[in-house]
Coordinates of N, CA and C in Angstrom, one line a residue:
X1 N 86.5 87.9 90.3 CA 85.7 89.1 90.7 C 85.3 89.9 89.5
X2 N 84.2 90.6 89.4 CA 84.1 91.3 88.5 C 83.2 92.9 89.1
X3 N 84.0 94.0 88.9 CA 83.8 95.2 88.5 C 83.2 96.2 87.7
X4 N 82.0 96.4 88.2 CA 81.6 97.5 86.8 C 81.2 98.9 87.6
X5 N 82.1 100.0 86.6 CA 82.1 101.0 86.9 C 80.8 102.3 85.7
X6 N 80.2 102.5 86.2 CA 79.2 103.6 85.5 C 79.5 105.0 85.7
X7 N 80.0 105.2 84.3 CA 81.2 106.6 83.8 C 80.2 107.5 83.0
X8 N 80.2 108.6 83.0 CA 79.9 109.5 81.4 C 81.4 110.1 81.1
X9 N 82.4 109.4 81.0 CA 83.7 109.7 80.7 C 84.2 108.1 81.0
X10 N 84.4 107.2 80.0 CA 84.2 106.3 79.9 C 85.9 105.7 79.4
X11 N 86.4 106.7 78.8 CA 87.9 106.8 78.0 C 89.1 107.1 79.1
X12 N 88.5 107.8 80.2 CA 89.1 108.2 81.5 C 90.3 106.9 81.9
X13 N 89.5 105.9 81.9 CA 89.3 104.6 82.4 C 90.8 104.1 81.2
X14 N 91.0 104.5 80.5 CA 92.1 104.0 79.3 C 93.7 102.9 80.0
X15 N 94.2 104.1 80.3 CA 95.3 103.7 81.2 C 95.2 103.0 82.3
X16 N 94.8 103.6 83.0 CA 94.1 102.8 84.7 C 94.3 101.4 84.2
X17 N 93.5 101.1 83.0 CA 92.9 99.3 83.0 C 94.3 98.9 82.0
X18 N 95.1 99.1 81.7 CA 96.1 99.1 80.5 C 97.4 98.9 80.7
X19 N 97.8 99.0 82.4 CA 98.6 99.3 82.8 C 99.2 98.7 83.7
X20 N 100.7 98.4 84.6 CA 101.0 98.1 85.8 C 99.9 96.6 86.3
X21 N 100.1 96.9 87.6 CA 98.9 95.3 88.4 C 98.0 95.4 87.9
X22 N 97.1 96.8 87.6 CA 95.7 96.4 87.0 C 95.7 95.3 85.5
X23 N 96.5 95.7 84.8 CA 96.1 94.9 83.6 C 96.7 93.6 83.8
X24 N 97.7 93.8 84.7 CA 98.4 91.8 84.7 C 96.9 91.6 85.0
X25 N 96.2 91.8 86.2 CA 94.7 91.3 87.0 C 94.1 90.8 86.1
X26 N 93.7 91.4 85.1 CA 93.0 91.5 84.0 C 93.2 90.4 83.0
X27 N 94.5 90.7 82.6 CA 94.9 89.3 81.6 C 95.1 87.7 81.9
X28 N 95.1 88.1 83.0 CA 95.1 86.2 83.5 C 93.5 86.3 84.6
X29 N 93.3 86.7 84.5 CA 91.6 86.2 84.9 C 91.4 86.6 86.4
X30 N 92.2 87.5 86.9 CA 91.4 87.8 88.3 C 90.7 87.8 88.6
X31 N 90.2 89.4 87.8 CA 89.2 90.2 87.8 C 88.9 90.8 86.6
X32 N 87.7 90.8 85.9 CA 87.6 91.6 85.4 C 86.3 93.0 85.4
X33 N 86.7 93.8 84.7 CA 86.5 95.3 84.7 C 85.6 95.5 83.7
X34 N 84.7 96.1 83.5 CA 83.8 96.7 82.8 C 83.2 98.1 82.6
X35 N 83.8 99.1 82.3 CA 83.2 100.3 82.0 C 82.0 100.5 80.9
X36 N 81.2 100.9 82.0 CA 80.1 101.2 81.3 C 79.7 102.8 81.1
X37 N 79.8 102.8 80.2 CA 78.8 104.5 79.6 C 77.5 104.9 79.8
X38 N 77.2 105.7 80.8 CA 75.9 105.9 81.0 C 75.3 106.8 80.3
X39 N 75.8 107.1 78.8 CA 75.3 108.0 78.0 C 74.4 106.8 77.0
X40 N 75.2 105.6 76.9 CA 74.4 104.5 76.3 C 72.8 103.9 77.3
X41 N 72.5 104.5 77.7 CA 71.1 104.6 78.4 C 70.5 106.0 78.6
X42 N 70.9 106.6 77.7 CA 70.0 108.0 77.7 C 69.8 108.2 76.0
X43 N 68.3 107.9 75.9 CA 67.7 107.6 74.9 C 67.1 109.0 73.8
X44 N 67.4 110.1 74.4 CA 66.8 111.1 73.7 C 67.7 111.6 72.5
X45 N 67.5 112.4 71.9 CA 68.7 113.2 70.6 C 69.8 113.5 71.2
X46 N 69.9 113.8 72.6 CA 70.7 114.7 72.5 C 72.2 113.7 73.6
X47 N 71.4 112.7 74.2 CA 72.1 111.7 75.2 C 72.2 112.5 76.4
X48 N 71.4 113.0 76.3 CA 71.7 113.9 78.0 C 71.0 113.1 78.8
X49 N 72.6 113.3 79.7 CA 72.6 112.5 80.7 C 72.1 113.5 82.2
X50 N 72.3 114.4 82.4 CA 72.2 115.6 83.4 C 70.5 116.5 83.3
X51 N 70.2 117.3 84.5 CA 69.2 117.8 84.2 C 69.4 119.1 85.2
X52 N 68.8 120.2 85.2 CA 68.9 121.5 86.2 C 67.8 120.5 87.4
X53 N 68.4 121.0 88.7 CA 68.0 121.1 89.9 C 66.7 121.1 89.9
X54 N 65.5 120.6 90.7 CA 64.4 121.2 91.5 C 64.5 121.8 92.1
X55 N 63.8 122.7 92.5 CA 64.1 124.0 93.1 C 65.4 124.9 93.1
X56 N 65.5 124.7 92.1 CA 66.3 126.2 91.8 C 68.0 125.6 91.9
X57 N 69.2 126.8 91.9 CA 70.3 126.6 92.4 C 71.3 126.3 91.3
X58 N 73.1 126.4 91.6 CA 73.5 126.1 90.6 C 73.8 124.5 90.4
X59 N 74.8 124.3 89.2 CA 75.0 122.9 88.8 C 74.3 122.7 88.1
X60 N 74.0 121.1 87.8 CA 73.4 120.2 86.9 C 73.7 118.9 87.8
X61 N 72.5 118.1 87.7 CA 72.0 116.9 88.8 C 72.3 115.7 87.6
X62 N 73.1 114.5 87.8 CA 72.8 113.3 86.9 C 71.2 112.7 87.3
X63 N 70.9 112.5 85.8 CA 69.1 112.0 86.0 C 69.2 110.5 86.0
X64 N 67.9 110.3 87.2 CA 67.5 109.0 87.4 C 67.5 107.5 86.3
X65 N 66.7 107.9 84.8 CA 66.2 107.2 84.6 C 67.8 106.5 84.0
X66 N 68.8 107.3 83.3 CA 69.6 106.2 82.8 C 70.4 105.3 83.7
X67 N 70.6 105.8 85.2 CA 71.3 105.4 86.0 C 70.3 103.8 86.6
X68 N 68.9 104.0 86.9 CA 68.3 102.7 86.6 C 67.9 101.4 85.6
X69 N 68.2 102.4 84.5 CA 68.0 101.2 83.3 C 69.9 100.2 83.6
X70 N 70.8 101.4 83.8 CA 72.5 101.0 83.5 C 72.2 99.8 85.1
X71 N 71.8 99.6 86.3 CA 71.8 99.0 87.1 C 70.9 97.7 86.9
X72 N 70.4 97.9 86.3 CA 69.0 96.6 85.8 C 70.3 95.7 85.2
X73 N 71.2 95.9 84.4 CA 72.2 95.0 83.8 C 73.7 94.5 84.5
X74 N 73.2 95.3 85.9 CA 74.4 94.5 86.7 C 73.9 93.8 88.0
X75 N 74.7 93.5 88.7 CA 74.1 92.7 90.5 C 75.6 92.9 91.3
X76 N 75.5 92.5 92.1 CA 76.4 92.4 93.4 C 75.7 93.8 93.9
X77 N 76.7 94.5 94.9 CA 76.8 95.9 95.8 C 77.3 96.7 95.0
X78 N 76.3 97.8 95.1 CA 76.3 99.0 94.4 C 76.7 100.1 95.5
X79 N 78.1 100.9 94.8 CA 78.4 101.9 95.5 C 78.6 103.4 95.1
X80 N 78.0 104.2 95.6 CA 78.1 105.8 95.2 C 79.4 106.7 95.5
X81 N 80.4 106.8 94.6 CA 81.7 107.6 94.9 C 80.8 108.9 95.3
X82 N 81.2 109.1 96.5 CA 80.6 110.6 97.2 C 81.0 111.6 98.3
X83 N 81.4 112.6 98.2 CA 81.8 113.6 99.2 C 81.2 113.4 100.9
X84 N 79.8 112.8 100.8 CA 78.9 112.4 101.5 C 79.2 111.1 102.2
X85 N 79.9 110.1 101.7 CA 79.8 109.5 102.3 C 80.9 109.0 103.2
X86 N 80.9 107.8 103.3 CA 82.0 107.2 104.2 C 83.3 107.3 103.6
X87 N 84.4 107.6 104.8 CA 85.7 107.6 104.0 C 86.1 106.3 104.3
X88 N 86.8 106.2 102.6 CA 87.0 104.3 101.9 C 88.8 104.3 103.1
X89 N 88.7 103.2 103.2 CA 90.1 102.9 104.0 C 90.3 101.5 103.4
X90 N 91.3 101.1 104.3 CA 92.0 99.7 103.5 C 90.9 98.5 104.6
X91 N 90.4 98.9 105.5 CA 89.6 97.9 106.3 C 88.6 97.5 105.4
X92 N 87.4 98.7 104.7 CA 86.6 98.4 103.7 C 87.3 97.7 103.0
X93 N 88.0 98.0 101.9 CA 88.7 97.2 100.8 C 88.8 95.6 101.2
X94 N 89.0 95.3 102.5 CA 89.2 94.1 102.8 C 88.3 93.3 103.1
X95 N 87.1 94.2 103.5 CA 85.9 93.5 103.5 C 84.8 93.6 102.1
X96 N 84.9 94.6 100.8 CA 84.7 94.2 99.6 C 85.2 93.5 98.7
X97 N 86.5 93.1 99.1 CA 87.1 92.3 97.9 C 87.0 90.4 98.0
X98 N 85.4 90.7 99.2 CA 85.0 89.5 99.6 C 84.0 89.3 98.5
X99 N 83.5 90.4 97.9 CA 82.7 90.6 97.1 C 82.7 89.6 95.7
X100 N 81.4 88.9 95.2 CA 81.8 88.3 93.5 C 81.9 89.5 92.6
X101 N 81.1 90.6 93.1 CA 80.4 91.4 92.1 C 80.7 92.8 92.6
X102 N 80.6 94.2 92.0 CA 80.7 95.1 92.6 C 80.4 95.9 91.3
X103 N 79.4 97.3 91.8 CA 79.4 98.1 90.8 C 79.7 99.5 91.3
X104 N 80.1 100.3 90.6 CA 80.7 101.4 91.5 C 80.1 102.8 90.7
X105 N 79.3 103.6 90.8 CA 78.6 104.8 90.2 C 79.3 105.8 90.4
X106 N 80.6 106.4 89.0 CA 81.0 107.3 89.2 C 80.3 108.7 89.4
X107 N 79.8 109.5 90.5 CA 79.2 111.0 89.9 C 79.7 111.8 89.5
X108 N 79.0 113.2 88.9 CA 79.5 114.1 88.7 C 78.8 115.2 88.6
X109 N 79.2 116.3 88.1 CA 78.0 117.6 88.3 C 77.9 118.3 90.1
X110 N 76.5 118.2 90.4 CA 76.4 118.3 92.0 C 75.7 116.6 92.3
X111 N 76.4 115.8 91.8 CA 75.9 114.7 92.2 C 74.5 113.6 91.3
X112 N 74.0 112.8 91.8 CA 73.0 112.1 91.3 C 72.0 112.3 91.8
X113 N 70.9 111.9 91.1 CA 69.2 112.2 91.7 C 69.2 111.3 93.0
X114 N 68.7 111.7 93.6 CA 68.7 111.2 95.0 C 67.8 109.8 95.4
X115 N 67.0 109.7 94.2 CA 66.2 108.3 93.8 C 66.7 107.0 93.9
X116 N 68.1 107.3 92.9 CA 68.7 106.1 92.8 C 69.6 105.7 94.4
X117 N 70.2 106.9 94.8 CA 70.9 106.7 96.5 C 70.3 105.8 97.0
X118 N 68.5 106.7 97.2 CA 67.4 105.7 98.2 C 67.3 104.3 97.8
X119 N 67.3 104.3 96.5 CA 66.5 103.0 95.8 C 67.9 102.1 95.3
X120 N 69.1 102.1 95.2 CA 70.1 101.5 94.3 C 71.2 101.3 95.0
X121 N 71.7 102.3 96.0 CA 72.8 102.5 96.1 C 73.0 101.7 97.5
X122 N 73.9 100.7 97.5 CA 74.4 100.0 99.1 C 75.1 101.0 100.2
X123 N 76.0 101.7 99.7 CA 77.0 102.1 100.3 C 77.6 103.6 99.3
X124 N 78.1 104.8 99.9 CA 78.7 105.7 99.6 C 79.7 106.1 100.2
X125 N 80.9 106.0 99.2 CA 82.0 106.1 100.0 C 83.0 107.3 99.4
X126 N 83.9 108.1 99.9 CA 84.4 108.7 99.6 C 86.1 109.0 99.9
X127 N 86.9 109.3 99.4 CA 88.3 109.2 99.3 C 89.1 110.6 100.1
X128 N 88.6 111.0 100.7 CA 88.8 112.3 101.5 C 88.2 113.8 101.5
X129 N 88.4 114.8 102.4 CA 87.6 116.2 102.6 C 88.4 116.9 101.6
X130 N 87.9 116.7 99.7 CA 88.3 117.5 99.4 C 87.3 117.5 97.9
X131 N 87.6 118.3 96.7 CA 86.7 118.2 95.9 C 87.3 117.9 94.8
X132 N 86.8 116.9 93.8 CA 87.0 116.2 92.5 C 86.1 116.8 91.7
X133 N 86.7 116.8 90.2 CA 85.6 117.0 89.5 C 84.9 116.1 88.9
X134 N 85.5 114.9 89.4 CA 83.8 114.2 89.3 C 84.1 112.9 90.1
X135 N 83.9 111.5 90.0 CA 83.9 110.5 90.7 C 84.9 109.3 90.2
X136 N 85.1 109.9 88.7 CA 85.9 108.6 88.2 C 87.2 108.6 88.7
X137 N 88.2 109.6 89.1 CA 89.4 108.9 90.5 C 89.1 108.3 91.4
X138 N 87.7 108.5 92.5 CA 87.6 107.7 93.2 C 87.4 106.2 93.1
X139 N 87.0 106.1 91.5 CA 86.3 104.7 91.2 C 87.4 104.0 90.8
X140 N 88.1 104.7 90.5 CA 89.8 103.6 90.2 C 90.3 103.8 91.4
X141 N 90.5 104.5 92.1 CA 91.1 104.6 94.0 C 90.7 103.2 94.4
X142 N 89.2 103.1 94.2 CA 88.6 102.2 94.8 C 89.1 100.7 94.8
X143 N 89.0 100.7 93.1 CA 88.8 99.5 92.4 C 90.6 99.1 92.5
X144 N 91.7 99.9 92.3 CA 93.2 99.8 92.3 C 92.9 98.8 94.0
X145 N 92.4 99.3 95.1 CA 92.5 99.2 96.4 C 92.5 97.7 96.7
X146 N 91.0 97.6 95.8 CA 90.9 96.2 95.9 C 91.3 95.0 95.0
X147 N 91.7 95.4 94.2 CA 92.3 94.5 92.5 C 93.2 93.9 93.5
X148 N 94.3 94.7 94.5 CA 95.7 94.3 94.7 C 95.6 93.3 95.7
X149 N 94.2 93.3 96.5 CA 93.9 92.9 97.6 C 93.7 91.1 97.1
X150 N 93.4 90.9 95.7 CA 92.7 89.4 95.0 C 94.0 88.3 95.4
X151 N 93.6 87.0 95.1 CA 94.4 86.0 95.4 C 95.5 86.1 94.1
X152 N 97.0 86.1 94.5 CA 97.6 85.9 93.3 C 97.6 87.4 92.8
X153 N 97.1 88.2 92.5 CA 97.9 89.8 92.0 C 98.3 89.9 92.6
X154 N 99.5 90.5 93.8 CA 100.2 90.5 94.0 C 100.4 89.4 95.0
X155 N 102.4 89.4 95.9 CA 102.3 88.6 96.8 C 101.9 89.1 97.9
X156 N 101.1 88.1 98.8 CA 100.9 88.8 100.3 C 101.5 89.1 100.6
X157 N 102.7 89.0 101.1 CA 103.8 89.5 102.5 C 103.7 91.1 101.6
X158 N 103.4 91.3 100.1 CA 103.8 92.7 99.8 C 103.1 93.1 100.1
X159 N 101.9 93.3 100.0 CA 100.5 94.2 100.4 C 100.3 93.9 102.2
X160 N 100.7 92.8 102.7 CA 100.6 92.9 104.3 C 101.6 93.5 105.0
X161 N 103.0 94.1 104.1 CA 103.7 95.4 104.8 C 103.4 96.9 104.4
X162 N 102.3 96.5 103.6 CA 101.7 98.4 103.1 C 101.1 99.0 104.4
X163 N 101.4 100.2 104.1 CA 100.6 101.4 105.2 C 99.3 101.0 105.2
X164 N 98.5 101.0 105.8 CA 97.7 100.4 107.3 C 96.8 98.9 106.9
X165 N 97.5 98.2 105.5 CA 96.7 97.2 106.0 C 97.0 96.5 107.1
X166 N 97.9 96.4 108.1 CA 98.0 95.9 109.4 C 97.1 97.2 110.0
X167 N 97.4 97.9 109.9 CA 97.0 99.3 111.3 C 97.9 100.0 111.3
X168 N 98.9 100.0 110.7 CA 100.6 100.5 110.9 C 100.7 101.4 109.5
X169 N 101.8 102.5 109.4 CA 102.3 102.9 108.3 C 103.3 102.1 108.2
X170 N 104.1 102.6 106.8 CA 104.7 101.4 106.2 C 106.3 101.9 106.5
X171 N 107.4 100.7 107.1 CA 108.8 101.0 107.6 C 109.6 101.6 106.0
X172 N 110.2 102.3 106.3 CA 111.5 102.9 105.5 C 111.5 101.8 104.2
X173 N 112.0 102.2 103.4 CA 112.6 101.2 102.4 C 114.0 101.5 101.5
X174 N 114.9 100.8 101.6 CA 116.4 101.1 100.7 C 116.2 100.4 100.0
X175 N 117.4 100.8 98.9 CA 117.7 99.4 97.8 C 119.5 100.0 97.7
X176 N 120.0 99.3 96.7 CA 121.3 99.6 96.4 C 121.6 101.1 95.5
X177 N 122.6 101.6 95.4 CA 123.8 101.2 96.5 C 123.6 101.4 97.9
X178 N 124.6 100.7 98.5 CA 124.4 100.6 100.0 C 124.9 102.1 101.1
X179 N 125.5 103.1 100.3 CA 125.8 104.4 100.5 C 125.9 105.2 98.7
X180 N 125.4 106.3 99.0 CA 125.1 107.4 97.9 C 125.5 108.4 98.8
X181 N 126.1 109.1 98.2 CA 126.6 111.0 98.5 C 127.1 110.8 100.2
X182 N 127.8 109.8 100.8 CA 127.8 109.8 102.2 C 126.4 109.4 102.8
X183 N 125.4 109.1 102.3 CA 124.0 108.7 102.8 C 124.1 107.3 102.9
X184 N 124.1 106.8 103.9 CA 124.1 105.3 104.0 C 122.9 104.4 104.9
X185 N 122.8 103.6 104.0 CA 121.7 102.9 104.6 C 121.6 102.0 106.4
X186 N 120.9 101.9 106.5 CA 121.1 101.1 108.2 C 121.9 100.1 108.3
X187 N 122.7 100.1 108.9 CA 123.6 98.3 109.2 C 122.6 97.2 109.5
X188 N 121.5 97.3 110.2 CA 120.6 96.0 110.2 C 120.4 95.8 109.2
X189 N 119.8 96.5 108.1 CA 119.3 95.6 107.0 C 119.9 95.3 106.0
X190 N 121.8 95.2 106.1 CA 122.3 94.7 105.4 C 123.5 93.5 106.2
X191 N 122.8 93.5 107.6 CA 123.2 92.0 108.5 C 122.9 90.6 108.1
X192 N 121.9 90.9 107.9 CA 121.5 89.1 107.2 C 120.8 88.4 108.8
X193 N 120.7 89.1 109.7 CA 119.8 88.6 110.5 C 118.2 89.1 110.7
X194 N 117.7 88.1 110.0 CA 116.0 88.7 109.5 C 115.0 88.4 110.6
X195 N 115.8 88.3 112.1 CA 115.0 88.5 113.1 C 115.2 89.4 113.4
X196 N 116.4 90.0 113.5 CA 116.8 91.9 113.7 C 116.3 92.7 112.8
X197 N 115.9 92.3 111.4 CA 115.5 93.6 110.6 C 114.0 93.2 110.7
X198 N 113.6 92.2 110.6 CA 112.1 92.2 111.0 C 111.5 93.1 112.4
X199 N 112.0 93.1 113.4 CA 112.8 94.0 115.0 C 112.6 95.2 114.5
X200 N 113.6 95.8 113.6 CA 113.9 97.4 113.0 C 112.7 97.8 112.4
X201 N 112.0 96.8 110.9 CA 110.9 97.1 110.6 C 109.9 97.3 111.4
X202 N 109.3 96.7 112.2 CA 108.5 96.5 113.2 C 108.2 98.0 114.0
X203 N 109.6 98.6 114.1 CA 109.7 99.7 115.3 C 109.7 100.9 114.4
X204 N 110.3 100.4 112.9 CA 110.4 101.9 112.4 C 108.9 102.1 111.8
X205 N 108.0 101.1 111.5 CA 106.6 101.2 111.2 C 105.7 101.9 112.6
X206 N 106.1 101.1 114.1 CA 105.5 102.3 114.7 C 105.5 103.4 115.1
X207 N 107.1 103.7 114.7 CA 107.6 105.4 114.6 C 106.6 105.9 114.0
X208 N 107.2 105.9 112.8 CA 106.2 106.3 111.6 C 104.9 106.7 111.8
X209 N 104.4 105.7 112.9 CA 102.7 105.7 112.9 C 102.9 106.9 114.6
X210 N 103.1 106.5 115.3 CA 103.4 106.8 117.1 C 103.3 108.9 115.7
X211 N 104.4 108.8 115.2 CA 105.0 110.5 114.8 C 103.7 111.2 114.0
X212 N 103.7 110.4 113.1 CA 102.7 111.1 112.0 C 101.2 110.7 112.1
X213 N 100.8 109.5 112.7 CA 99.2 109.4 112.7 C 99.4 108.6 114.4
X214 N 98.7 109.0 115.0 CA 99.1 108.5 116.4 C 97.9 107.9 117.0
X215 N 96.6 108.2 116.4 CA 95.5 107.9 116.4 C 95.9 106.2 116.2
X216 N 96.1 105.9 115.0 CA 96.3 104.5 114.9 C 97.2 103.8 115.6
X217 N 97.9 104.4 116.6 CA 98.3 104.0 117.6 C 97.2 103.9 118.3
X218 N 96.6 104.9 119.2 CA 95.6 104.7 120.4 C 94.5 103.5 120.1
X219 N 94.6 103.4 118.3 CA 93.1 102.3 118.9 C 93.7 101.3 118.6
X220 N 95.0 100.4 118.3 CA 95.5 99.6 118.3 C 95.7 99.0 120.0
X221 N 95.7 97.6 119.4 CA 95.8 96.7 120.8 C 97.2 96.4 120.4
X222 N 98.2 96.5 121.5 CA 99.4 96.5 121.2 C 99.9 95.1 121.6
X223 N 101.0 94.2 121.0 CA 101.6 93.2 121.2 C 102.5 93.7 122.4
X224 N 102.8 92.8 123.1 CA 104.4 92.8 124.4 C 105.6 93.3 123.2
X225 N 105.4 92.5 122.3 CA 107.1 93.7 121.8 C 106.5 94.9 121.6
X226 N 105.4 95.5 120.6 CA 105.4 96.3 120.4 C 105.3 97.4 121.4
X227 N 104.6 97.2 122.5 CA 104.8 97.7 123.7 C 105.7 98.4 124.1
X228 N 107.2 97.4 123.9 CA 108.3 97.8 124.2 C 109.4 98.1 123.2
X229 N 108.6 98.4 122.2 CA 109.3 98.7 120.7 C 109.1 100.2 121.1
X230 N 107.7 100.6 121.7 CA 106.9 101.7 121.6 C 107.6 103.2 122.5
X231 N 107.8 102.1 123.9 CA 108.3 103.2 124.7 C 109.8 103.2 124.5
X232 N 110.3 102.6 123.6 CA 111.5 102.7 123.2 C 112.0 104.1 122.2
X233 N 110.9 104.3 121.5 CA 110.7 105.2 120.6 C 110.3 106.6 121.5
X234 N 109.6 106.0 122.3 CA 108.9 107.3 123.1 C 110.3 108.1 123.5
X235 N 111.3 107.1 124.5 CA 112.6 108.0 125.1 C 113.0 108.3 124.3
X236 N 113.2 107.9 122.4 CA 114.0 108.7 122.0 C 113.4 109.7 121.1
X237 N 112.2 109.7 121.1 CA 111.7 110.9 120.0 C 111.5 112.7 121.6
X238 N 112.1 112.2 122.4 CA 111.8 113.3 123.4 C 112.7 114.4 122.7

């Protein structure tokens, strides 16, 4: 798979790609990543990349023409990190990391000329109701989301017990020691019967979800255990 991200902060990107799963991805051939500078398509003295508003107002708008020359040199689905647009979830992720290709348009300022949106842009997505100072978090949000999602970066069974790639949040997790300060871990999951802790996991993941997001309960189609995982939890969270 290959990733290209269009930055005017292009160094941002340092660590993100240098680091942890992203760079294993990277060094044995997953995926790779391409940051591109969209200051290297703005051709005037000064590399300006931004311009003041039409009609009036505050900010500074990223201008069209470098953002079309920087897209002339890539292909696949072009996406706009945006306040505006759709909030990115792990469902997306699973249906772009079907993708060969992917380009992802960090913005910044009050955004980009609205030219390229109409004319360039597949999809605008956004990482929650709140404000960044510009787009390149969302473009590693993005790109982290789906790097982990590729064959071989990580193992499946890890990423198919993360918070909602099933639809579920994610069950409790211990490690050793088996008690700290009188704090002790659950007796099932140091039974050695991995149809009971798979059982525990199972119910403590719909807690989790039933307590703190409940919505992903309601639009879930529930299995017969979960069902009875569910109202099991119901008598006791009364």
């Amino acid at each position: 798979m290959k990733i290209n991200i269009l930055t005017l902060f292009p160094k941002m990107f340092d660590g993100f790609l240098s680091e942890s799963i992203i760079a294993r991805a990277i060094k044995f051939g997953a995926v790779e990543v391409n940051i591109i500078d969209i200051r290297d398509y703005c051709f005037d003295k000064h590399k300006q990349a931004d311009d003041m508003p039409f009609g009036g107002g505050n900010g500074m708008v990223m201008k069209p023409e470098p953002l079309f020359l920087a897209l002339e040199n890539v292909s696949g689905k072009v996406i706009y990190t945006s306040p505006q647009g759709k909030t990115f979830n792990q469902e997306i992720a699973k249906e772009l990391v079907k993708e060969e290709e992917l380009t992802i348009i960090a913005g910044h300022y009050e955004g980009i000329d609205e030219r390229v949106v109409e004319n360039k842009v597949d999809m605008e997505l956004s990482i929650g109701d709140f404000v960044l100072t510009g787009g390149e978090i969302p473009a590693m949000t993005i790109s982290d989301t789906i790097i982990r999602l590729l064959p071989d970066v990580i193992k499946k069974e890890s990423y198919e017990n993360d918070s909602f790639y099933n639809g579920l949040l994610d069950y409790p997790h211990y490690t050793r020691p088996a008690e700290y300060k009188d704090l002790k871990v659950p007796e099932v999951l140091l039974s050695g019967n991995h149809k009971k802790i798979d059982e525990w996991r199972l119910k403590e993941s719909l807690r989790r979800t039933y307590l703190r997001r409940r919505e992903l309960i309601e639009n879930r189609e529930l299995t017969k255990l979960e069902k009875k995982l569910l109202d099991e939890i119901k008598k006791e969270e009364v």
